[in-house]
Structure formats: structure tokens, C-alpha cells
Coordinates of C-alpha atoms in Angstrom, one line a residue:
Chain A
X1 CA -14.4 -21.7 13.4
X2 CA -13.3 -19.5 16.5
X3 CA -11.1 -17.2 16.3
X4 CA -8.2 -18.0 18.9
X5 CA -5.4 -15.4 17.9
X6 CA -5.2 -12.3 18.5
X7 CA -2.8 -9.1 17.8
X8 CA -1.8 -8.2 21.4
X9 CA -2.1 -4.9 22.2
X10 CA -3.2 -1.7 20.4
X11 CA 0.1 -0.6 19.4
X12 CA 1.0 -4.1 18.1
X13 CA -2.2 -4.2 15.4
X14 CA -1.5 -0.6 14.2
X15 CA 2.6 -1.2 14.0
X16 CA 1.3 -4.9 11.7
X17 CA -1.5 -2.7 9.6
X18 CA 0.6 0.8 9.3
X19 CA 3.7 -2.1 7.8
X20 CA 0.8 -3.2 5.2
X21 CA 0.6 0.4 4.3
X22 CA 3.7 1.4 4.4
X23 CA 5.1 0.1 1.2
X24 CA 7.6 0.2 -1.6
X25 CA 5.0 2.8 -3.3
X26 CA 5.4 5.5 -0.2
X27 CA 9.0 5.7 -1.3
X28 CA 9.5 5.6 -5.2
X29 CA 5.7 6.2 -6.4
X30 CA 4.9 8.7 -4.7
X31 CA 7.8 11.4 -5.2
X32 CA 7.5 10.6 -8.9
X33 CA 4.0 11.4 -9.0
X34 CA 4.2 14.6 -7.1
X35 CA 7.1 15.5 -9.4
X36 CA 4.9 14.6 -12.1
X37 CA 1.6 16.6 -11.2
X38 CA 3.6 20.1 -9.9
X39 CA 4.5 19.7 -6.5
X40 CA 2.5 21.5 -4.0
X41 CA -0.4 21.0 -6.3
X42 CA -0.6 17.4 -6.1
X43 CA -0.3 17.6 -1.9
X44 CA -3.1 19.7 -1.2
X45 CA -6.1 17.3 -2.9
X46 CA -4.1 13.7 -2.0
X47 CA -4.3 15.5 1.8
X48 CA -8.0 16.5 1.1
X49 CA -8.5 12.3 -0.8
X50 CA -6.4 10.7 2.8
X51 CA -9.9 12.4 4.6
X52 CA -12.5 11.6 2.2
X53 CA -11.3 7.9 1.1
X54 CA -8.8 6.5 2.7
X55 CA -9.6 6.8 6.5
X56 CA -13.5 6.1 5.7
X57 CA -11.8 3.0 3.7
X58 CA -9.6 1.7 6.6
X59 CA -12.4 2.1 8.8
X60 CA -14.8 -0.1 6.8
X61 CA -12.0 -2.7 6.0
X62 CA -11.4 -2.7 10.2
X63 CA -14.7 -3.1 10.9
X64 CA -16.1 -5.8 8.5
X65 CA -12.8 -7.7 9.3
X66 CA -13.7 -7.6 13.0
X67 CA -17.0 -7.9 12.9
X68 CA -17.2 -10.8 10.4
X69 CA -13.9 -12.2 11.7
X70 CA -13.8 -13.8 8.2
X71 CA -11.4 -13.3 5.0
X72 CA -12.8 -11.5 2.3
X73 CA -14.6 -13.9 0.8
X74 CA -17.0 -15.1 4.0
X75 CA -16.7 -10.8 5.1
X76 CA -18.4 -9.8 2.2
X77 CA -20.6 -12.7 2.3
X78 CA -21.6 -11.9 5.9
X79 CA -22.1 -8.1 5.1
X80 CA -23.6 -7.9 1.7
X81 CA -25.0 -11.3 1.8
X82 CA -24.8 -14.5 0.2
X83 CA -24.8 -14.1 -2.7
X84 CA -22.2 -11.2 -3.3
X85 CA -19.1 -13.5 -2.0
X86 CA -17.7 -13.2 -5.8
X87 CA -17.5 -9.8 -4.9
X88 CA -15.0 -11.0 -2.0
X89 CA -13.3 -13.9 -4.1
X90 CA -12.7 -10.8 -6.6
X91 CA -10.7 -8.4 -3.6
X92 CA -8.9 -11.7 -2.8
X93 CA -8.1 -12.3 -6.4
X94 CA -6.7 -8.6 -6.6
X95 CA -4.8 -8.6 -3.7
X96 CA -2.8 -12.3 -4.4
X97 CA -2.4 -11.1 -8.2
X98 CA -0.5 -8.2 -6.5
X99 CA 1.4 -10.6 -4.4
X100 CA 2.7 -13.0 -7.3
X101 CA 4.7 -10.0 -8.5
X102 CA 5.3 -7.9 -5.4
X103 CA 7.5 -10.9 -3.9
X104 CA 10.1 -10.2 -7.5
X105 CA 10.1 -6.6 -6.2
X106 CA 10.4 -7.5 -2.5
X107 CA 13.6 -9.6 -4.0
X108 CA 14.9 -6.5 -6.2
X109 CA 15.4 -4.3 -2.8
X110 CA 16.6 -7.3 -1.7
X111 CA 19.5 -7.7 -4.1
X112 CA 20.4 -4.2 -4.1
X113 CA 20.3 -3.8 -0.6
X114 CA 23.1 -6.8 -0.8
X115 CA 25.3 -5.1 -3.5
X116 CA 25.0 -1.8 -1.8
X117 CA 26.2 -3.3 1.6
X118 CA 28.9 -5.7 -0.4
X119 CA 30.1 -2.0 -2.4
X120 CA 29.1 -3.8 -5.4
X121 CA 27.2 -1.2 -6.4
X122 CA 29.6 1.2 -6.7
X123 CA 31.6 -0.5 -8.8
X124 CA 29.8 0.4 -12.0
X125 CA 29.2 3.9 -13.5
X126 CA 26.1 3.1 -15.7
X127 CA 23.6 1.7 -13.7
X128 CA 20.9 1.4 -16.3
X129 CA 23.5 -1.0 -17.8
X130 CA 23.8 -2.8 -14.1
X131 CA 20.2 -3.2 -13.7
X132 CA 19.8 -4.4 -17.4
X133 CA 21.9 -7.3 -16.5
X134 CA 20.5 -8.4 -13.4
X135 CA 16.9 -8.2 -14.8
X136 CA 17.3 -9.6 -17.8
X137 CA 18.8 -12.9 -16.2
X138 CA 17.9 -15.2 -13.8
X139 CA 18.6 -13.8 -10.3
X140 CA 15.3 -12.0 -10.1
X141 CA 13.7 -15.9 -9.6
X142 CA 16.6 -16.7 -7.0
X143 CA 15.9 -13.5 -5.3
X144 CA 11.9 -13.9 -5.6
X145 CA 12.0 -17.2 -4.2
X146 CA 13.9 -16.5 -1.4
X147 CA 11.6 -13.4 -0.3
X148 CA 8.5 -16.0 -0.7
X149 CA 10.2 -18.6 1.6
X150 CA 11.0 -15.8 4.3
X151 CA 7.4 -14.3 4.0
X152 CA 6.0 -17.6 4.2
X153 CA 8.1 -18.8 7.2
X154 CA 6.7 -15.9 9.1
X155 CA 3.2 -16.2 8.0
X156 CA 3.4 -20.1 9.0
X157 CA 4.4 -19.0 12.5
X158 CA 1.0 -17.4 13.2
X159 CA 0.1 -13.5 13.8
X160 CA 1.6 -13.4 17.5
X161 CA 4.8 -15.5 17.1
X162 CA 5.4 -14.9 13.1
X163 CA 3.5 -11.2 12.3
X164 CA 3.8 -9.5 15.4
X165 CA 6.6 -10.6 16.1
X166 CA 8.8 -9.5 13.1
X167 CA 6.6 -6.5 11.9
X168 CA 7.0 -5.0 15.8
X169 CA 10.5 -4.7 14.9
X170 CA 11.0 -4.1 11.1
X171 CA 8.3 -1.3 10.9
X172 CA 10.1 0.6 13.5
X173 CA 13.4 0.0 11.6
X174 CA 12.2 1.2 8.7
X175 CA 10.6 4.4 10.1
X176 CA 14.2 5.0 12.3
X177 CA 16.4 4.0 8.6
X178 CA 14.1 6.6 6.9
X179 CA 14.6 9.3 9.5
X180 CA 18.0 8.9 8.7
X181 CA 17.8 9.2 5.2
X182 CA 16.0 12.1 5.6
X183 CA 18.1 14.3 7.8
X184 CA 21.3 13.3 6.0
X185 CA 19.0 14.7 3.1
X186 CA 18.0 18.1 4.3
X187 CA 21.3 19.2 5.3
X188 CA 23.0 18.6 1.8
X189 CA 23.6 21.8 0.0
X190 CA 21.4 22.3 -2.2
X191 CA 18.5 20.6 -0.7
X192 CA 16.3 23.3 0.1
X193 CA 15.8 23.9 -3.2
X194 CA 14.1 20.2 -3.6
X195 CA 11.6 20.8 -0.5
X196 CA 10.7 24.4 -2.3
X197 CA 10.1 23.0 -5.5
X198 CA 8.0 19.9 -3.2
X199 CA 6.0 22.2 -1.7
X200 CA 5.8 25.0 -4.3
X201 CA 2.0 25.0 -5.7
X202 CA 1.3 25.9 -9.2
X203 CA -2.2 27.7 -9.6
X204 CA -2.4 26.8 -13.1
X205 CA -2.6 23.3 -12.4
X206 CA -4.4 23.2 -9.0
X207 CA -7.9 23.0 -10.8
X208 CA -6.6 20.3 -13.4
X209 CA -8.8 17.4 -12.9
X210 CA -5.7 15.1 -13.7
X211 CA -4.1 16.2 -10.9
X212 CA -6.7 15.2 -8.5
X213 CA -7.3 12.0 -10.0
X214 CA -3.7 11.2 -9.4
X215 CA -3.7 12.1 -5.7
X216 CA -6.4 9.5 -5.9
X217 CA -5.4 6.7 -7.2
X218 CA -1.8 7.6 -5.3
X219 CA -4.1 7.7 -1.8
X220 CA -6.0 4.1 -3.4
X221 CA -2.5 2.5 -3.9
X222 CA -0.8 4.0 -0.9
X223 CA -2.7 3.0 2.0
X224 CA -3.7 0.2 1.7
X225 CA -7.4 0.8 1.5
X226 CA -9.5 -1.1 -0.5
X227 CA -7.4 -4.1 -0.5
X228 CA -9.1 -6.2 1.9
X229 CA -5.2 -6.1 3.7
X230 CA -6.5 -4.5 6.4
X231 CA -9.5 -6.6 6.6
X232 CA -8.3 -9.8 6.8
X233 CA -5.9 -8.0 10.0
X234 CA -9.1 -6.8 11.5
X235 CA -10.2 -10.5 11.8
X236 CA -7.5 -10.9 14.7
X237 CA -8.2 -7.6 16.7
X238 CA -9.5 -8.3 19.7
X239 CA -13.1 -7.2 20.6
X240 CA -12.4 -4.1 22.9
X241 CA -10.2 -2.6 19.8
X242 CA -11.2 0.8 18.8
X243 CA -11.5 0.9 14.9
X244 CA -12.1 4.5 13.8
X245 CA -9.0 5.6 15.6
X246 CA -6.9 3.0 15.0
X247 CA -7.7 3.7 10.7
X248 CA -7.2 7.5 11.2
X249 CA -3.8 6.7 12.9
X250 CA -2.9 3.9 10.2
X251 CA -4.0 6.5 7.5
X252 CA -2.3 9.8 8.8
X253 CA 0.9 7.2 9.6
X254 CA 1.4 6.3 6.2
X255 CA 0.6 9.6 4.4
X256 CA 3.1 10.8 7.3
X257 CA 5.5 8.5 6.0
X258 CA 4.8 9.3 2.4
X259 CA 5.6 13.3 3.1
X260 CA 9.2 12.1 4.8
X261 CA 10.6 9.8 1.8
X262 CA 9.1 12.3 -0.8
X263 CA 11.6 15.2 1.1
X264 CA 14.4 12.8 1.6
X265 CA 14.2 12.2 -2.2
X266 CA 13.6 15.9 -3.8
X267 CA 16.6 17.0 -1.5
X268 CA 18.7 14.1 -2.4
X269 CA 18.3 14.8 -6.0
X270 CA 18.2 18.5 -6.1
X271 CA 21.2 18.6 -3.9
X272 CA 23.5 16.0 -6.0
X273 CA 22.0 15.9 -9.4
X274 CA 24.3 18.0 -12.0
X275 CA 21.8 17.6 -15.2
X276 CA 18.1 18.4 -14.7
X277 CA 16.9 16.8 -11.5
X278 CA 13.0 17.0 -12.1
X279 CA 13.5 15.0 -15.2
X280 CA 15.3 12.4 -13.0
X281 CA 12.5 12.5 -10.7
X282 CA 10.0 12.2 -12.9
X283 CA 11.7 9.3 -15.0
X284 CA 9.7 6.3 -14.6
X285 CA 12.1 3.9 -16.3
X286 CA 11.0 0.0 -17.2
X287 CA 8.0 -0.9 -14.3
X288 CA 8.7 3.2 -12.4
X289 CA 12.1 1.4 -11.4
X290 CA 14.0 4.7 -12.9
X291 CA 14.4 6.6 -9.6
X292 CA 14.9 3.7 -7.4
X293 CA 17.3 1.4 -9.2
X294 CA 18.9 3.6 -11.7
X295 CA 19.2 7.0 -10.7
X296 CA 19.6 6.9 -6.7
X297 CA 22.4 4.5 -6.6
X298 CA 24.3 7.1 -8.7
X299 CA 23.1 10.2 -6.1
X300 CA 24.2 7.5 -3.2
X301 CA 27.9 7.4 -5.0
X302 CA 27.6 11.4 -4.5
X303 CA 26.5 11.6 -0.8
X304 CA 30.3 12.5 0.3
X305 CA 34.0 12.0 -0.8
X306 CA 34.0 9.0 1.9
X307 CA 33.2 5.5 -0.4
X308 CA 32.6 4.0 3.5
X309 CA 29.7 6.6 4.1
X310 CA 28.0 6.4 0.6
X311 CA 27.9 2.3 0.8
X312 CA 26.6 2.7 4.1
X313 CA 23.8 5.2 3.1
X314 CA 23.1 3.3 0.0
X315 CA 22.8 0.0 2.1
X316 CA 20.0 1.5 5.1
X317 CA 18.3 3.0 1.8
X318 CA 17.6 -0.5 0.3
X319 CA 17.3 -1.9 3.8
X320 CA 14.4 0.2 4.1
X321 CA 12.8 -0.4 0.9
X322 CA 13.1 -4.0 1.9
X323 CA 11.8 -4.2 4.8
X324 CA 8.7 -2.0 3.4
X325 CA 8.2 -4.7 0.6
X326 CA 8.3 -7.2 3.6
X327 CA 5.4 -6.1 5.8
X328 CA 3.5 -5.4 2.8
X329 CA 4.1 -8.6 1.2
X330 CA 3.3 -10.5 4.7
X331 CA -0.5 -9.0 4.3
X332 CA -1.1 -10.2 0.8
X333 CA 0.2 -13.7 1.7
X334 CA -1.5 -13.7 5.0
X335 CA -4.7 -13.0 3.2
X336 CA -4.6 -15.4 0.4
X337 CA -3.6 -18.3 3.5
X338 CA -6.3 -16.8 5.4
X339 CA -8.9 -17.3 2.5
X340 CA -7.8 -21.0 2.5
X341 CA -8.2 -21.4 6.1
X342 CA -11.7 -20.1 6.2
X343 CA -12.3 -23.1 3.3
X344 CA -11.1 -25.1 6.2
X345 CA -7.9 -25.8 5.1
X346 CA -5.3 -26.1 7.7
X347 CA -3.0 -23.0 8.7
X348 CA 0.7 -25.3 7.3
X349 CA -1.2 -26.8 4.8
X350 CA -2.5 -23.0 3.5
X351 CA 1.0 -21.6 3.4
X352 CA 2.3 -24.4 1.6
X353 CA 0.2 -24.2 -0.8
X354 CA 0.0 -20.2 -1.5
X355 CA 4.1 -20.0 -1.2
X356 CA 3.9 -22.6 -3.8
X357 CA 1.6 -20.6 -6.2
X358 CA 3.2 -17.7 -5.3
X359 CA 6.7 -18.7 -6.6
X360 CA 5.2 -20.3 -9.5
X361 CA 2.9 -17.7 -10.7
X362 CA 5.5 -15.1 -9.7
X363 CA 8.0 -16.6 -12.1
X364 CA 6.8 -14.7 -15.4
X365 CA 7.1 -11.2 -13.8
X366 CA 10.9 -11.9 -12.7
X367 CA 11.8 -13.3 -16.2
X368 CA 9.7 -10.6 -18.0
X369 CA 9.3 -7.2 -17.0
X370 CA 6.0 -6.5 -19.6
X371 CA 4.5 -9.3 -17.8
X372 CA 5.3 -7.5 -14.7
X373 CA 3.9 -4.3 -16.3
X374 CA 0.8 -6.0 -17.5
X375 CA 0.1 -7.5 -13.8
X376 CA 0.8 -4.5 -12.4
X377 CA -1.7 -2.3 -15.0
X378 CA -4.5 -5.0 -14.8
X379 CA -4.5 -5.4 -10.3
X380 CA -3.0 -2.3 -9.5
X381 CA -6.2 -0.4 -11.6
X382 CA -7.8 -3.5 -9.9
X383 CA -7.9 -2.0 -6.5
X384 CA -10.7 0.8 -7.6
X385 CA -13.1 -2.3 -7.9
X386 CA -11.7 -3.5 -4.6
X387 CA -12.8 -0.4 -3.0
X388 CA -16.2 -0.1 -4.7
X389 CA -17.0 -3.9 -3.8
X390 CA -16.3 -2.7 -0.1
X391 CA -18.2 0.8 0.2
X392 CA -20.9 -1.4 -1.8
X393 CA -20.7 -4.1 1.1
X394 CA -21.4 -1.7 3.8
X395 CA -24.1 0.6 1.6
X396 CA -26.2 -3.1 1.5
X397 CA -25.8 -3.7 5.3
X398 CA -27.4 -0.4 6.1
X399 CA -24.4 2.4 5.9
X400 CA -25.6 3.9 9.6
X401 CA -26.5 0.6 10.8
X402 CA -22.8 -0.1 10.4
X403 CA -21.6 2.7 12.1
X404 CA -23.7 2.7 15.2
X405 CA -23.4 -1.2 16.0
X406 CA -19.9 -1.8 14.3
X407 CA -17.9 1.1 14.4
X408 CA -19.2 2.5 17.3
X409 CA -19.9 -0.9 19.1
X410 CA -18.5 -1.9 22.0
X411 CA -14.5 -1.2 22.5
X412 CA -14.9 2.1 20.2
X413 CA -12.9 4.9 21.8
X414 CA -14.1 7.5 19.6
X415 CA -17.7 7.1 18.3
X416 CA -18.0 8.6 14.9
X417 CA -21.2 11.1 13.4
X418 CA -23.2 11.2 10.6
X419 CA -21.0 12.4 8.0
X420 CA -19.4 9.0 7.4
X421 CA -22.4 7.6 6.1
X422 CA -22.4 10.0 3.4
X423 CA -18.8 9.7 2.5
X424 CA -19.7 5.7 2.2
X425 CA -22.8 6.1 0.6
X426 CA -22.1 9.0 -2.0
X427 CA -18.2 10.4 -1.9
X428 CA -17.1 6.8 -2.3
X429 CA -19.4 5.3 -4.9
X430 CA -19.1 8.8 -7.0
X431 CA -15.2 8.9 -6.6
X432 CA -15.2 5.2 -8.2
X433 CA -17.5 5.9 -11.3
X434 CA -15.8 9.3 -12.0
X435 CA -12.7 7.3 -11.8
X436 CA -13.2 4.7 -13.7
X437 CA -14.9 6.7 -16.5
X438 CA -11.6 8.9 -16.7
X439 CA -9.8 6.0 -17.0
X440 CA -11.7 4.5 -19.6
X441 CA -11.6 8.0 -21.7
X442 CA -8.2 8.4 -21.4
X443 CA -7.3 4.6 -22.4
X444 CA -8.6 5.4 -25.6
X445 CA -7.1 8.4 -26.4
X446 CA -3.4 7.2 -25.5
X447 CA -4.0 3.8 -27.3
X448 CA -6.1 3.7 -30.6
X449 CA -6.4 -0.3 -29.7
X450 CA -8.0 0.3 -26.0
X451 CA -9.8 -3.0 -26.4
X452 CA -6.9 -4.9 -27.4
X453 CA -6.4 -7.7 -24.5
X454 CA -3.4 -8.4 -25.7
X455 CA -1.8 -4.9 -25.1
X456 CA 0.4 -4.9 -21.9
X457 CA -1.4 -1.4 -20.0
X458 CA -4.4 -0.7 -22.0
X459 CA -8.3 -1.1 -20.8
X460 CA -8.9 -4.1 -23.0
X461 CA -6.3 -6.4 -21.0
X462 CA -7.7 -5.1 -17.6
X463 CA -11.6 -5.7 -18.9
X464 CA -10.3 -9.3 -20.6
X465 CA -8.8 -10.4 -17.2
X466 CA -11.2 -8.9 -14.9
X467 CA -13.9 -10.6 -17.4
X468 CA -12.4 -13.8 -16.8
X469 CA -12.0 -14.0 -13.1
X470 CA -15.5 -12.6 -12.4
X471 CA -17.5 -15.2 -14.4
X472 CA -15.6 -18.1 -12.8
X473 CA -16.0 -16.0 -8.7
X474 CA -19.7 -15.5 -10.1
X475 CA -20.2 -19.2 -11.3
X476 CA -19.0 -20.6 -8.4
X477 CA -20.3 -18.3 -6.1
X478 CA -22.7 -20.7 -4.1
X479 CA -19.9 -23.4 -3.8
X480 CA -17.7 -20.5 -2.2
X481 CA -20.5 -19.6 0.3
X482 CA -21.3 -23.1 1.3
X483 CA -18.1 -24.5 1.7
X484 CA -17.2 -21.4 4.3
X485 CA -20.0 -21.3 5.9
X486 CA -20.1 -25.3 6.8
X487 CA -15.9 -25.1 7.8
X488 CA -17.3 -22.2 9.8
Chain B
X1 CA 10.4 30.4 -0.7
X2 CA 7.4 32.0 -1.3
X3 CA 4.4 32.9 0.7
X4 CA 2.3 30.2 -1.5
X5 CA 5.0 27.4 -0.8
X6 CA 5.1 28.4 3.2
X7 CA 1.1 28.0 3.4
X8 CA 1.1 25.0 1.5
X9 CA 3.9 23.4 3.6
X10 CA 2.0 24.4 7.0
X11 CA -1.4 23.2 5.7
X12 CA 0.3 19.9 4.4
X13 CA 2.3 19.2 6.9
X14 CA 0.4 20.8 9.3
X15 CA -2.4 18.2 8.8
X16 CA -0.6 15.6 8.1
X17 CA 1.9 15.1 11.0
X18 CA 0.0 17.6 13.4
X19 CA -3.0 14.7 12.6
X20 CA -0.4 11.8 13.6
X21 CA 0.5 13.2 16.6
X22 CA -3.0 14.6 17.6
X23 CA -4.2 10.8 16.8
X24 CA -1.1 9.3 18.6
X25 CA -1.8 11.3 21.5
X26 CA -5.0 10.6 22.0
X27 CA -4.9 6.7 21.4
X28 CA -2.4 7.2 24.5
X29 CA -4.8 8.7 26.7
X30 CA -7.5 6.1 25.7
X31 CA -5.0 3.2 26.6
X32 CA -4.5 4.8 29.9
X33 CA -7.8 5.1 30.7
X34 CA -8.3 1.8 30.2
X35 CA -5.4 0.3 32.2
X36 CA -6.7 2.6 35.0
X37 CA -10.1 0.6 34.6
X38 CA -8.3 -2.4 35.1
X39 CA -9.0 -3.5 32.1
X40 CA -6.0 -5.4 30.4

């Protein structure tokens, strides 16, 4: 199959891939976690983890994607060889389990961003009470649909006239809403109080291995790398694209990102919060929707005496967390269609049938938030094996082999040395096994039942489901290959 | 704020948005290097 669409310019690729990265989790996850593993504690190693896993990461996912110019399935295939596509039917199979309940989020910012801008939201005092209602009935479907069918009328359109198109102008809306946000922030009274405490390091903690585990899995869920997101992008770079600038801008972009939303939100709850604003901050609520749903539409009612000023603040908040869910939900549904296509389905008959799933499967997580919970536990923790299957791609290829002919291949504006092979070879692999073994130890000690599969966030239900999907990817494995490789 | 907070915010952000830029920056020049190539 020849590739005949292309992103069109430099800028347009990294404004697409930096709105994959830039996501829902830049803005609620990730000041909760800081607030969670002592500020200026958690910063320094999830800085030190953006240089040692994601860039190296977003470089390999660029350059399989490009080189390959296949979805994950036929990249891995192509990379690691034949018979290691499960491998790729596994990212694919994380990535679109993500989707099915990202596209109920994508319609909760949607639905707040419409009772924010109607005053709606204001018209209640408890808003734990206010969100009870609206999740517990059935507008989280209405709202999920309608974010599938918008997703998947751009996605239809193609990567020049659908993608480009709409991410060239809601990434840049979304960075100019959330700088903003963020000055309105830092020049509330009180605020400087939330960037010290954001940036104030506690020694004690610093050498806690917790900590650095969480600036881990915070850099593994936060840019995007490991996902085979970015991959599938790569396939439509054109040749004379750099890669290894292009990650490192993607990767700084959205940590850059990351650091504004995290001081918009300490200031904003240091500077209105009357009872204990770290325990607000840390408050994870029912699926980490505490901060976002429940607490900041109260702080938004605060912002000033003016009603007029708080619904508009309120309203570019959730505008921005919508569009973020958008871009980011436009990758994972790009990449399932994409895996179609390479199976030689056609473009309009791909979308059709992965918005269809998507509703469908999607359903259970907007009627039941532990289903949510348990989809979110079981792909999210997915991603590790994501990024291992990746690194593990490029370590069977030959790791410098890789980065002489790919990455610094023709259209490379920066070539890069030796020291990524090492990072591939032995940061990569080491930071996955030590992970997942943490992981594993502390599943047990929080739940006596760890190997329960029917618990909704233990390891049993992540091994069980894992379990499954690999045994069918691995059984029909040679099927997979074939039928790519002869549409190819 | 403290001398601790003060380094920590200049290395963090420091790195982090001094990166951007540096990155940003330089993907300018490379793009107008290669318009002045003639290259598209």
C-alpha cells in the first residue's frame, strides 16, 4: 500500500503529535500527583525520567512509524520480525482499550464545559452532589456518543483535511486558553503560596523510591510515549522529516505544558481554598475526577465577586480540557482505523466500524464508573508493556543500526550519538522490570486478594486481561502478518 | 521562598521551558536552512 498522505509541514506534525500528548492527564493528573509525592521532589526525577524515557521513546515510536510506514501491528512486524506482530496487536489493543473509555471522559469536559458556559454550574453549591447526578444517569452515553461521532467525522476526513486541519487550530487554543488560566492564576492573592509549596523540595522524600516511580509512570502516561500514538503519526511524516528533534520538542512541549497547568492549579487552590488546600489537591475522588469536577468548579465560583467573570473562566477551563481530550482521543481512533486500513480495509469503512465499537464498548465505563476504574487500572498500567514491546522492537533490529540508518537517515537535522543506544538497550528495559516488579510488590501488600481477577485495580485483573488478549494476538499471530503483508 | 525552592524552580523550569525554546529555536533555523536550499 503507498503511503499518499502526508502531514504538511514540520510545524503541522509536531502541533498533531504534541495534541496526542497533551491530554486531560497534563491538567488534573499531574498536579495531584506532585501534590501527592511533595512538590519539588516529584519535579526534579519526572525532569531527569522526560530525558531518559520519554524523548528516547518518542524517538523510537517516530522512527519505526516512519520507517515502517505501517500501524503497530505491521511496524513491529517489520522491525522485530514476523513473528513478534502480537507484540504490535497488544500496543494496539492498549491504546483502543484506552479509547473506549477516554471518549466518556472527552464527553464529561464536554458537559461541563456546556454548564459552565450556560451558568449552570453555578447554580448548585455541592458539586459532589451535581456530579453524582450526572454520572449516575444517562447523559454520560449521550455525551460519549456525541464526542465519538465528532472524533470520527474528523478522522474520516483524512490527516490533511480532518487532523491537520482541526488539531492546527485546537492545540493552539488550548495552549492560548491555558495561558490564560494561568496568569489569571498567579496574580490571585494568595497564589504564591501554591507555586512555593509546587516547587518547594522535601529532602526527606527526595531519595524515596516511590517518588521516582511516580514521576515515571506520570512521564509513561503523560507523553504519550509508549503508545504507538505517535507511531502510527510517524507513518504520514514525510521523508525529509527530522525525528530526534521533532520528539525532543514534542517531549519538552508537553512536560512544558504539564509545569503551566500544575501552577495555574496550586495557585488557584491556594489562593481561594478556605479549608486545607493540599488535601483538595491531593483528593482523587471516584476515577481522580475530585479536583477537576468537584473541587475547581467551586474555586471557579470564587475567582471574583463578578458571576459574568467566574462563568467565563470556568467555561475556557473546561474548553481547554476538551479540546485536550479531543486531539488525544483523535490519535487513539486514528490508530485503531489505521490498523484496519493496513488489513486492507478501506479508510470510511475503518471509521465506521471503530466509531461503532467505540460507542459500544465505551458504554459500560459511562454507566459504571468501577468499570471505568477497572479499564483505566488494567490499560493505563498497560502502557509499561507498550513501551517494553517497543524498546524490545528496536533492541532486535540492532539498537545502533536503528540510529545510524533511521534516526539519523536521510532528512535528520540533528544526528544523534551513542548514548541512545544505551538508554534503549539498558535504561529502558531496566526501568520496565524494576517497574513492573514494584508494581507487583506493592499490589500485594495493599490487597491481600492481588490475584483476584475479579477485583476492579488489583494485579490479578490486569494479569487475567492481559492473559487473555495475548493468547488470542499470539494465536493468531501468522494470520495478522499475512493478511498485512499481502494488503501491503 | 527558600533557597532550595529557588534552585529547584530554576533547574525545573530552567530545563524544561529553557529546553522548549532552545529546541523551538533551533527547529527554526533548520527550516530556514532548508527553504534557503530550495527545498520545499
Amino acid at each position: 500500500m503507498k503511503q499518499q498522505e502526508f502531514f504538511s509541514s514540520r510545524w503541522t506534525l509536531i502541533i498533531a503529535t504534541l495534541g496526542i500528548a497533551v491530554g486531560t492527564g497534563n491538567i488534573w493528573r499531574f498536579s495531584r500527583v506532585v501534590a501527592q509525592n511533595g512538590g519539588g521532589s516529584f519535579l526534579i526525577p519526572w525532569v531527569i525520567f522526560l530525558l531518559i524515557w520519554s524523548v528516547p521513546l518518542i524517538i523510537a515510536e517516530f522512527g519505526i512509524g516512519k520507517s515502517s510506514r505501517l500501524g503497530p501491528i505491521g511496524a513491529i512486524s517489520k522491525t522485530a520480525g514476523k513473528q513478534f506482530s502480537w507484540m504490535g496487536a497488544f500496543i494496539v489493543m492498549v491504546s483502543t482499550g484506552i479509547m473506549f473509555y477516554y471518549s466518556v471522559v472527552t464527553g464529561w469536559c464536554l458537559r461541563y464545559f456546556l454548564s459552565a458556559a450556560s451558568g449552570n454550574l453555578f447554580n448548585t453549591t455541592d458539586h459532589l452532589v451535581y456530579w453524582n447526578d450526572f454520572s449516575a444517569g444517562f447523559q454520560p452515553v449521550i455525551f460519549h456518543l456525541i464526542s465519538m461521532l465528532l472524533v470520527a467525522l474528523i478522522v474520516y476526513r483524512g490527516i490533511t483535511k480532518g487532523i491537520e486541519k482541526v488539531t492546527r487550530f485546537l492545540v493552539p487554543s488550548l495552549l492560548i486558553i491555558l495561558i490564560i488560566l494561568f496568569f489569571r492564576a498567579i496574580t490571585l492573592p494568595n497564589a504564591f503560596e501554591g507555586i512555593k509549596y509546587f516547587f518547594t523540595p522535601d529532602i526527606n522524600i527526595i531519595l524515596d523510591y516511590k517518588v521516582w516511580l511516580n514521576a515515571l509512570t506520570q512521564n509513561a502516561w503523560d507523553t504519550g510515549a509508549g503508545w504507538g500514538l505517535i507511531l502510527t503519526y510517524a507513518i504520514y511524516m514525510r521523508k525529509k522529516e527530522d525525528i530526534s528533534l521533532n520528539a525532543a520538542l514534542i517531549g519538552f512541549g508537553n512536560n512544558s505544558v504539564s509545569l503551566i497547568a500544575g501552577i495555574t492549579i496550586f495557585s488557584t487552590v491556594f489562593a481561594l481554598s478556605s479549608v486545607d488546600a493540599m488535601s483538595q489537591v491531593t483528593q482523587s475522588g471516584p476515577a481522580n475526577t475530585g479536583l477537576t469536577f468537584i473541587y475547581l468548579p467551586l474555586l471557579f465560583s470564587k475567582v471574583s465577586s463578578s458571576n459574568i467573570i467566574n462563568i467565563f473562566f470556568a467555561s475556557i477551563f473546561f474548553l481547554a480540557l476538551f479540546f485536550a481530550a479531543v486531539t488525544s482521543l483523535i490519535s487513539m481512533v486514528e490508530l485503531a482505523t489505521r490498523t484496519l486500513i493496513d488489513f486492507g480495509v478501506v479508510r470510511r469503512r475503518a471509521i465506521i466500524i471503530i466509531a461503532s465499537m467505540g460507542f459500544i464498548l465505551g458504554v459500560p465505563s459511562a454507566l459504571d464508573m468501577n468499570f471505568l476504574l477497572n479499564q483505566d487500572w488494567v490499560w493505563g498500567v498497560g502502557l509499561i508493556l507498550s513501551g517494553a514491546f517497543i524498546s524490545f522492537s528496536i533492541i532486535k533490529y540492532g539498537v545502533d543500526k536503528f540510529r545510524r540508518e533511521i534516526i539519523n537517515g536521510y532528512g535528520s537535522d540533528v544526528k544523534i550519538g551513542k548514548w541512545y543506544n544505551y538508554i534503549i538497550s539498558v535504561l529502558i528495559p531496566l526501568q520496565v522490570v524494576v517497574l513492573i516488579l514494584w508494581w507487583l510488590i506493592s499490589s500485594a501488600s495493599w490487597d491481600p486478594e492481588w490475584w483476584n481477577p475479579f477485583h476492579s485495580e488489583n494485579a490479578g485483573t490486569c494479569i487475567a486481561q492481559w492473559a487473555i488478549v495475548l493468547t488470542i494476538f499470539v494465536l493468531l499471530n501468522k494470520k495478522m502478518t499475512g493478511k498485512i503483508f499481502n494488503a501491503d | 521562598m527558600n533557597i532550595e525552592s529557588i534552585i529547584t524552580m530554576l533547574l525545573v523550569a530552567g530545563t524544561v521551558w529553557g529546553g522548549l525554546l532552545f529546541f523551538i529555536i533551533k527547529a527554526m533555523k533548520y527550516e530556514k536552512e532548508k527553504e534557503k536550499l530550495g527545498e520545499e
